[in-house]
RNA sequence: GCCUCGGUGGCGGAAUUGGUAGACGCGCUGGAUUCAAAAUCCAGUUCUUUCGGGAGUGUGGGUUCGAUUCCCACCCGAGGUACCA
């Protein structure tokens, strides 16, 4: 019988579903093991072969752990809130819930086809009210908490109120807003309720604040830093601008140190840990207070080099710094205001263009040096960021290149405080290799000593203290979108109130349209039934808002990372209605043992979820403060895409400055004049392409195309324009390319603006210039490979094994469908191994008695088997799945050559391979006479006795180069080996009469003759 | 710039503490089987060679009897991050 994979796979998938083979129990005598995948966002495009890579790996591991006797939790679900469904809703009016449901069904069908051992009874969907009820619940817990730095944990906000009543804010050491005032107990009591609320908001772990946010006008929403790449939105590539808005924020900064410390106790990949710790960005230094001369104002600065304080010859404030208007002298006022305006105008594009213009303005004010009492001029400059530290720096030009450049540019003195260091050309930033001088009491000290000393002195005179600063910012938690979790929040007199927990979930309302309202409110502003009736504790029509007990509900929704910050815990007890999850469940499963997912979430989901977990830990809801013990980042599977160059004739404003230094990659701007065509700007990597453009042939082609457009320059509204060509790199479907690189223009002219006279394609020798590149699979690049087609042609087991066989799990690898025939024919061979009877019938021999025989033919097959057991088990433990596939190939090739038919070999082999190719393994297992699924059969035990050898093929090397081999008994000692080797005629031929200087013999390993 | 990872045949990749470089698979070449094709099977496949051998893991050094592996310097590629004081 031949290997009928379609039949077999369908049969076992149905069997597993029907028997709930992979259902995990919350109480079990077995040891637990929790294997988690990052749950997918169900996009409309369905899965491509890159998606399941991590799922296959985790499935192999989960199945292996079941064979090893563990109670394995291997759940799956959907991160089903998100922008694409909403965008689709905007375009079509289709409710996102409907498209999401459809997409989930497609995903489920595709996932099922791959034979994963998921426990689907635990499925969660972030957009399901039964799930987001608990997302909202956690939000309320955050709102009701503050961070006590003294106890280093989150505590109930009610406790804080009690303290305020008793002692005021004195003695409270909280992670709170910068501008939080201090007050006494009597003052607290006198505050109005609203005033109290406003103050408490500065302490809560989630709070409302006017934050400068990344506003994306095209998407109509705020984006997190990790949703922006190169100044444009990650989705869609729309421009992003800074804008102030009232937003919910998460006080993740309170956890900065713990997030950093926690990295040390988790087994996560180093690059990922590095990305997180850079993102958190801890720097140790000091805060120094500078007093403004003739004024009450004091400006604290943060510095990592307090040792250089005597080198500070000026101060620089961010242009947005709050004190700038206060301290600027009348004489400088105009200049400063003009500069501030210019900075605000400075577009994102300029900032990205890498133009390092040194700009700034003098405020006319002077600060007093805390030690020397010398006057220090105060400047403003946009190289100082408002959002980091205190938004002000003490500028030490001799020790910091930016300060140095600024000082040079504005002719500010550059005092040298480094002994024997030349600073005539550049600043000296090396803190280790110098001695401080010209610095009063710091003279003669090293960086380390001086830092310690200066902090001590600052503290003594009350002008500063040692301080640790973090780059990490609080996370904005509001999104102006429809398809997300509604906040369980309503507003009374502008102050936020939480909906009582017993009335959760607050279900997302229906809206007429999914766009922002005409007044600029988020889409929820379109809902007509979106007000909270505090009397009836229910959502009511907005019209009732005149009633004194009915209040407006929050119009923002939560970001994508809200739902993904707790799904791993919810899986432990996914149907719990009374509580987020039961204590028993979370105490049993505790934490994820193995988490597999992409590194792209390094500073997003993987950081936020750690924060969320730590909060849950502080609240006593979870037993551990790191939720994933071990994490593996699977590499991307890349597709091969083809692209051509599309040339569009158009106009560009002649403003070359904007292009200087700008990387010209996908879209290049090209200019043309009467005799020249070239790139605007300069990009060395593009020289090759530039030459093509500049070649006479192409030049003539372009000129002919545009010959009727005689004017190369024209002027409009005072702006000079130049006739230009926009060259776009455009992806084309690989399947449209004929022959080598031939392409029919009509087949790719899907461009709605296509007009052959204004848009044309670069070609070369009559052929279109087609280039190929290996890159991330994406529908828009026409390079996706659908797993359904692969399953149809080769089967899921082949696909699973091939994906593993491609290369190391963590590495990016190009996909090449042609290669799958290798593993597919391997599976056919495996099948044949069990079907050696007449007419290829299933055939095993029961001669397994005396399995311990070490010699003869049987000994050989046992050796083959046990070598395989050893290697495969080691590979699984090292997540080196690619090498175990080749081990299986070697094993099956060996057993076929050995004509093995013995049950004692074939039965363990089926178990060994079942994590990788579960369908064929189940089928063989059943043919071997078993009635139960193979999934919990004990993993074969490796026995070293089968591998014992008594002879060894010794490599004989000369000066480290292997020249030939010699088979010798392993019990031969050094001297005997040397004598035997030296006596060999090949040795003598190699030596050609020379006498060897030395002979190295490593018994059991190698012989090296040094001559 | 900084941080991280990587660089091995035509391709994907293997080599566990330094010990036979190129396992396994794709592709390619030749052969068997077949009326023929598909499928399958067998042999070969780093380069070079005067067929003895010689060279070879990005480059140049070093340590060692011996280096893809360890050390130093550099080059190239990928990803992340960037006026962070």
PDB file of N, CA and C in Angstrom, chain A residues 859-914:
ATOM      1  N   UNK A 859      22.196  -6.466  16.181  1.00  0.00           N
ATOM      2  CA  UNK A 859      22.965  -5.438  16.882  1.00  0.00           C
ATOM      3  C   UNK A 859      23.077  -4.159  16.068  1.00  0.00           C
ATOM      4  N   UNK A 860      23.237  -4.298  14.769  1.00  0.00           N
ATOM      5  CA  UNK A 860      23.366  -3.129  13.901  1.00  0.00           C
ATOM      6  C   UNK A 860      22.109  -2.277  13.888  1.00  0.00           C
ATOM      7  N   UNK A 861      20.942  -2.901  13.793  1.00  0.00           N
ATOM      8  CA  UNK A 861      19.723  -2.096  13.737  1.00  0.00           C
ATOM      9  C   UNK A 861      19.476  -1.394  15.077  1.00  0.00           C
ATOM     10  N   UNK A 862      19.843  -2.062  16.160  1.00  0.00           N
ATOM     11  CA  UNK A 862      19.703  -1.414  17.458  1.00  0.00           C
ATOM     12  C   UNK A 862      20.629  -0.219  17.583  1.00  0.00           C
ATOM     13  N   UNK A 863      21.788  -0.376  17.001  1.00  0.00           N
ATOM     14  CA  UNK A 863      22.742   0.727  17.009  1.00  0.00           C
ATOM     15  C   UNK A 863      22.150   1.912  16.232  1.00  0.00           C
ATOM     16  N   UNK A 864      21.617   1.610  15.062  1.00  0.00           N
ATOM     17  CA  UNK A 864      20.976   2.665  14.250  1.00  0.00           C
ATOM     18  C   UNK A 864      19.873   3.356  15.052  1.00  0.00           C
ATOM     19  N   UNK A 865      19.026   2.563  15.688  1.00  0.00           N
ATOM     20  CA  UNK A 865      17.916   3.133  16.449  1.00  0.00           C
ATOM     21  C   UNK A 865      18.414   4.005  17.596  1.00  0.00           C
ATOM     22  N   UNK A 866      19.350   3.473  18.362  1.00  0.00           N
ATOM     23  CA  UNK A 866      19.747   4.199  19.567  1.00  0.00           C
ATOM     24  C   UNK A 866      20.578   5.436  19.268  1.00  0.00           C
ATOM     25  N   UNK A 867      21.334   5.396  18.201  1.00  0.00           N
ATOM     26  CA  UNK A 867      22.001   6.614  17.741  1.00  0.00           C
ATOM     27  C   UNK A 867      20.951   7.687  17.469  1.00  0.00           C
ATOM     28  N   UNK A 868      19.872   7.246  16.818  1.00  0.00           N
ATOM     29  CA  UNK A 868      18.800   8.176  16.461  1.00  0.00           C
ATOM     30  C   UNK A 868      18.107   8.713  17.708  1.00  0.00           C
ATOM     31  N   UNK A 869      17.807   7.828  18.651  1.00  0.00           N
ATOM     32  CA  UNK A 869      17.144   8.271  19.889  1.00  0.00           C
ATOM     33  C   UNK A 869      17.990   9.348  20.564  1.00  0.00           C
ATOM     34  N   UNK A 870      19.273   9.064  20.671  1.00  0.00           N
ATOM     35  CA  UNK A 870      20.179   9.971  21.375  1.00  0.00           C
ATOM     36  C   UNK A 870      20.195  11.347  20.701  1.00  0.00           C
ATOM     37  N   UNK A 871      20.422  11.309  19.391  1.00  0.00           N
ATOM     38  CA  UNK A 871      20.551  12.555  18.649  1.00  0.00           C
ATOM     39  C   UNK A 871      19.242  13.345  18.648  1.00  0.00           C
ATOM     40  N   UNK A 872      18.137  12.641  18.396  1.00  0.00           N
ATOM     41  CA  UNK A 872      16.857  13.346  18.295  1.00  0.00           C
ATOM     42  C   UNK A 872      16.473  13.970  19.632  1.00  0.00           C
ATOM     43  N   UNK A 873      16.709  13.248  20.704  1.00  0.00           N
ATOM     44  CA  UNK A 873      16.344  13.800  22.002  1.00  0.00           C
ATOM     45  C   UNK A 873      17.206  15.019  22.340  1.00  0.00           C
ATOM     46  N   UNK A 874      18.472  14.919  22.040  1.00  0.00           N
ATOM     47  CA  UNK A 874      19.355  16.082  22.261  1.00  0.00           C
ATOM     48  C   UNK A 874      18.912  17.262  21.398  1.00  0.00           C
ATOM     49  N   UNK A 875      18.594  16.958  20.156  1.00  0.00           N
ATOM     50  CA  UNK A 875      18.148  18.017  19.246  1.00  0.00           C
ATOM     51  C   UNK A 875      16.893  18.716  19.744  1.00  0.00           C
ATOM     52  N   UNK A 876      15.933  17.917  20.209  1.00  0.00           N
ATOM     53  CA  UNK A 876      14.684  18.532  20.683  1.00  0.00           C
ATOM     54  C   UNK A 876      14.992  19.425  21.883  1.00  0.00           C
ATOM     55  N   UNK A 877      15.830  18.927  22.768  1.00  0.00           N
ATOM     56  CA  UNK A 877      16.153  19.725  23.950  1.00  0.00           C
ATOM     57  C   UNK A 877      16.893  21.006  23.591  1.00  0.00           C
ATOM     58  N   UNK A 878      17.650  20.965  22.491  1.00  0.00           N
ATOM     59  CA  UNK A 878      18.366  22.165  22.045  1.00  0.00           C
ATOM     60  C   UNK A 878      17.591  22.976  21.009  1.00  0.00           C
ATOM     61  N   UNK A 879      16.368  22.579  20.724  1.00  0.00           N
ATOM     62  CA  UNK A 879      15.546  23.231  19.696  1.00  0.00           C
ATOM     63  C   UNK A 879      16.258  23.245  18.344  1.00  0.00           C
ATOM     64  N   UNK A 880      17.021  22.190  18.112  1.00  0.00           N
ATOM     65  CA  UNK A 880      17.747  22.066  16.857  1.00  0.00           C
ATOM     66  C   UNK A 880      17.001  21.069  15.977  1.00  0.00           C
ATOM     67  N   UNK A 881      15.796  21.502  15.567  1.00  0.00           N
ATOM     68  CA  UNK A 881      14.903  20.567  14.870  1.00  0.00           C
ATOM     69  C   UNK A 881      15.390  20.242  13.464  1.00  0.00           C
ATOM     70  N   UNK A 882      16.148  21.158  12.878  1.00  0.00           N
ATOM     71  CA  UNK A 882      16.630  20.900  11.518  1.00  0.00           C
ATOM     72  C   UNK A 882      17.556  19.687  11.483  1.00  0.00           C
ATOM     73  N   UNK A 883      18.396  19.529  12.487  1.00  0.00           N
ATOM     74  CA  UNK A 883      19.337  18.414  12.446  1.00  0.00           C
ATOM     75  C   UNK A 883      18.652  17.090  12.757  1.00  0.00           C
ATOM     76  N   UNK A 884      17.545  17.144  13.532  1.00  0.00           N
ATOM     77  CA  UNK A 884      16.916  15.840  13.759  1.00  0.00           C
ATOM     78  C   UNK A 884      16.225  15.339  12.500  1.00  0.00           C
ATOM     79  N   UNK A 885      15.787  16.227  11.633  1.00  0.00           N
ATOM     80  CA  UNK A 885      15.201  15.735  10.383  1.00  0.00           C
ATOM     81  C   UNK A 885      16.256  14.951   9.602  1.00  0.00           C
ATOM     82  N   UNK A 886      17.467  15.484   9.547  1.00  0.00           N
ATOM     83  CA  UNK A 886      18.487  14.725   8.806  1.00  0.00           C
ATOM     84  C   UNK A 886      18.860  13.449   9.541  1.00  0.00           C
ATOM     85  N   UNK A 887      18.768  13.476  10.882  1.00  0.00           N
ATOM     86  CA  UNK A 887      19.019  12.242  11.634  1.00  0.00           C
ATOM     87  C   UNK A 887      17.998  11.163  11.269  1.00  0.00           C
ATOM     88  N   UNK A 888      16.737  11.578  11.147  1.00  0.00           N
ATOM     89  CA  UNK A 888      15.705  10.609  10.738  1.00  0.00           C
ATOM     90  C   UNK A 888      16.019  10.040   9.361  1.00  0.00           C
ATOM     91  N   UNK A 889      16.486  10.896   8.469  1.00  0.00           N
ATOM     92  CA  UNK A 889      16.799  10.438   7.110  1.00  0.00           C
ATOM     93  C   UNK A 889      17.921   9.402   7.146  1.00  0.00           C
ATOM     94  N   UNK A 890      18.934   9.719   7.947  1.00  0.00           N
ATOM     95  CA  UNK A 890      20.050   8.783   8.059  1.00  0.00           C
ATOM     96  C   UNK A 890      19.561   7.462   8.645  1.00  0.00           C
ATOM     97  N   UNK A 891      18.718   7.563   9.650  1.00  0.00           N
ATOM     98  CA  UNK A 891      18.196   6.365  10.320  1.00  0.00           C
ATOM     99  C   UNK A 891      17.397   5.501   9.358  1.00  0.00           C
ATOM    100  N   UNK A 892      16.469   6.112   8.652  1.00  0.00           N
ATOM    101  CA  UNK A 892      15.608   5.334   7.754  1.00  0.00           C
ATOM    102  C   UNK A 892      16.427   4.754   6.599  1.00  0.00           C
ATOM    103  N   UNK A 893      17.338   5.544   6.060  1.00  0.00           N
ATOM    104  CA  UNK A 893      18.221   5.000   5.024  1.00  0.00           C
ATOM    105  C   UNK A 893      18.986   3.794   5.551  1.00  0.00           C
ATOM    106  N   UNK A 894      19.442   3.904   6.787  1.00  0.00           N
ATOM    107  CA  UNK A 894      20.202   2.815   7.400  1.00  0.00           C
ATOM    108  C   UNK A 894      19.343   1.586   7.601  1.00  0.00           C
ATOM    109  N   UNK A 895      18.156   1.770   8.174  1.00  0.00           N
ATOM    110  CA  UNK A 895      17.293   0.624   8.452  1.00  0.00           C
ATOM    111  C   UNK A 895      16.829  -0.053   7.166  1.00  0.00           C
ATOM    112  N   UNK A 896      16.618   0.728   6.119  1.00  0.00           N
ATOM    113  CA  UNK A 896      16.237   0.138   4.839  1.00  0.00           C
ATOM    114  C   UNK A 896      17.386  -0.713   4.307  1.00  0.00           C
ATOM    115  N   UNK A 897      18.597  -0.210   4.423  1.00  0.00           N
ATOM    116  CA  UNK A 897      19.763  -0.959   3.952  1.00  0.00           C
ATOM    117  C   UNK A 897      19.941  -2.216   4.784  1.00  0.00           C
ATOM    118  N   UNK A 898      19.585  -2.101   6.078  1.00  0.00           N
ATOM    119  CA  UNK A 898      19.734  -3.248   6.981  1.00  0.00           C
ATOM    120  C   UNK A 898      18.529  -4.185   6.880  1.00  0.00           C
ATOM    121  N   UNK A 899      17.572  -3.843   6.026  1.00  0.00           N
ATOM    122  CA  UNK A 899      16.347  -4.633   5.827  1.00  0.00           C
ATOM    123  C   UNK A 899      15.657  -4.921   7.163  1.00  0.00           C
ATOM    124  N   UNK A 900      15.532  -3.896   7.950  1.00  0.00           N
ATOM    125  CA  UNK A 900      14.949  -4.061   9.283  1.00  0.00           C
ATOM    126  C   UNK A 900      13.436  -4.167   9.195  1.00  0.00           C
ATOM    127  N   UNK A 901      12.884  -5.192   9.853  1.00  0.00           N
ATOM    128  CA  UNK A 901      11.430  -5.350   9.903  1.00  0.00           C
ATOM    129  C   UNK A 901      10.968  -5.571  11.338  1.00  0.00           C
ATOM    130  N   UNK A 902      11.896  -5.433  12.273  1.00  0.00           N
ATOM    131  CA  UNK A 902      11.618  -5.830  13.645  1.00  0.00           C
ATOM    132  C   UNK A 902      10.769  -4.806  14.393  1.00  0.00           C
ATOM    133  N   UNK A 903       9.719  -5.295  15.038  1.00  0.00           N
ATOM    134  CA  UNK A 903       8.863  -4.447  15.874  1.00  0.00           C
ATOM    135  C   UNK A 903       9.679  -3.697  16.921  1.00  0.00           C
ATOM    136  N   UNK A 904      10.692  -4.380  17.443  1.00  0.00           N
ATOM    137  CA  UNK A 904      11.504  -3.776  18.504  1.00  0.00           C
ATOM    138  C   UNK A 904      12.193  -2.498  18.025  1.00  0.00           C
ATOM    139  N   UNK A 905      12.342  -2.336  16.741  1.00  0.00           N
ATOM    140  CA  UNK A 905      12.940  -1.126  16.185  1.00  0.00           C
ATOM    141  C   UNK A 905      11.854  -0.185  15.664  1.00  0.00           C
ATOM    142  N   UNK A 906      10.919  -0.754  14.894  1.00  0.00           N
ATOM    143  CA  UNK A 906       9.947   0.085  14.192  1.00  0.00           C
ATOM    144  C   UNK A 906       8.952   0.746  15.136  1.00  0.00           C
ATOM    145  N   UNK A 907       8.679   0.110  16.258  1.00  0.00           N
ATOM    146  CA  UNK A 907       7.746   0.719  17.194  1.00  0.00           C
ATOM    147  C   UNK A 907       8.338   1.969  17.853  1.00  0.00           C
ATOM    148  N   UNK A 908       9.524   1.877  18.437  1.00  0.00           N
ATOM    149  CA  UNK A 908      10.105   3.120  18.985  1.00  0.00           C
ATOM    150  C   UNK A 908      10.351   4.188  17.918  1.00  0.00           C
ATOM    151  N   UNK A 909      10.687   3.778  16.722  1.00  0.00           N
ATOM    152  CA  UNK A 909      10.939   4.754  15.666  1.00  0.00           C
ATOM    153  C   UNK A 909       9.686   5.589  15.390  1.00  0.00           C
ATOM    154  N   UNK A 910       8.520   4.930  15.394  1.00  0.00           N
ATOM    155  CA  UNK A 910       7.269   5.659  15.143  1.00  0.00           C
ATOM    156  C   UNK A 910       7.057   6.734  16.212  1.00  0.00           C
ATOM    157  N   UNK A 911       7.400   6.391  17.461  1.00  0.00           N
ATOM    158  CA  UNK A 911       7.225   7.376  18.537  1.00  0.00           C
ATOM    159  C   UNK A 911       8.198   8.543  18.353  1.00  0.00           C
ATOM    160  N   UNK A 912       9.435   8.177  18.005  1.00  0.00           N
ATOM    161  CA  UNK A 912      10.457   9.208  17.824  1.00  0.00           C
ATOM    162  C   UNK A 912      10.032  10.260  16.823  1.00  0.00           C
ATOM    163  N   UNK A 913       9.398   9.796  15.770  1.00  0.00           N
ATOM    164  CA  UNK A 913       9.097  10.707  14.673  1.00  0.00           C
ATOM    165  C   UNK A 913       7.745  11.385  14.864  1.00  0.00           C
ATOM    166  N   UNK A 914       6.960  10.916  15.818  1.00  0.00           N
ATOM    167  CA  UNK A 914       5.591  11.424  15.926  1.00  0.00           C
ATOM    168  C   UNK A 914       5.505  12.925  16.263  1.00  0.00           C
TER     169      UNK A 914
END
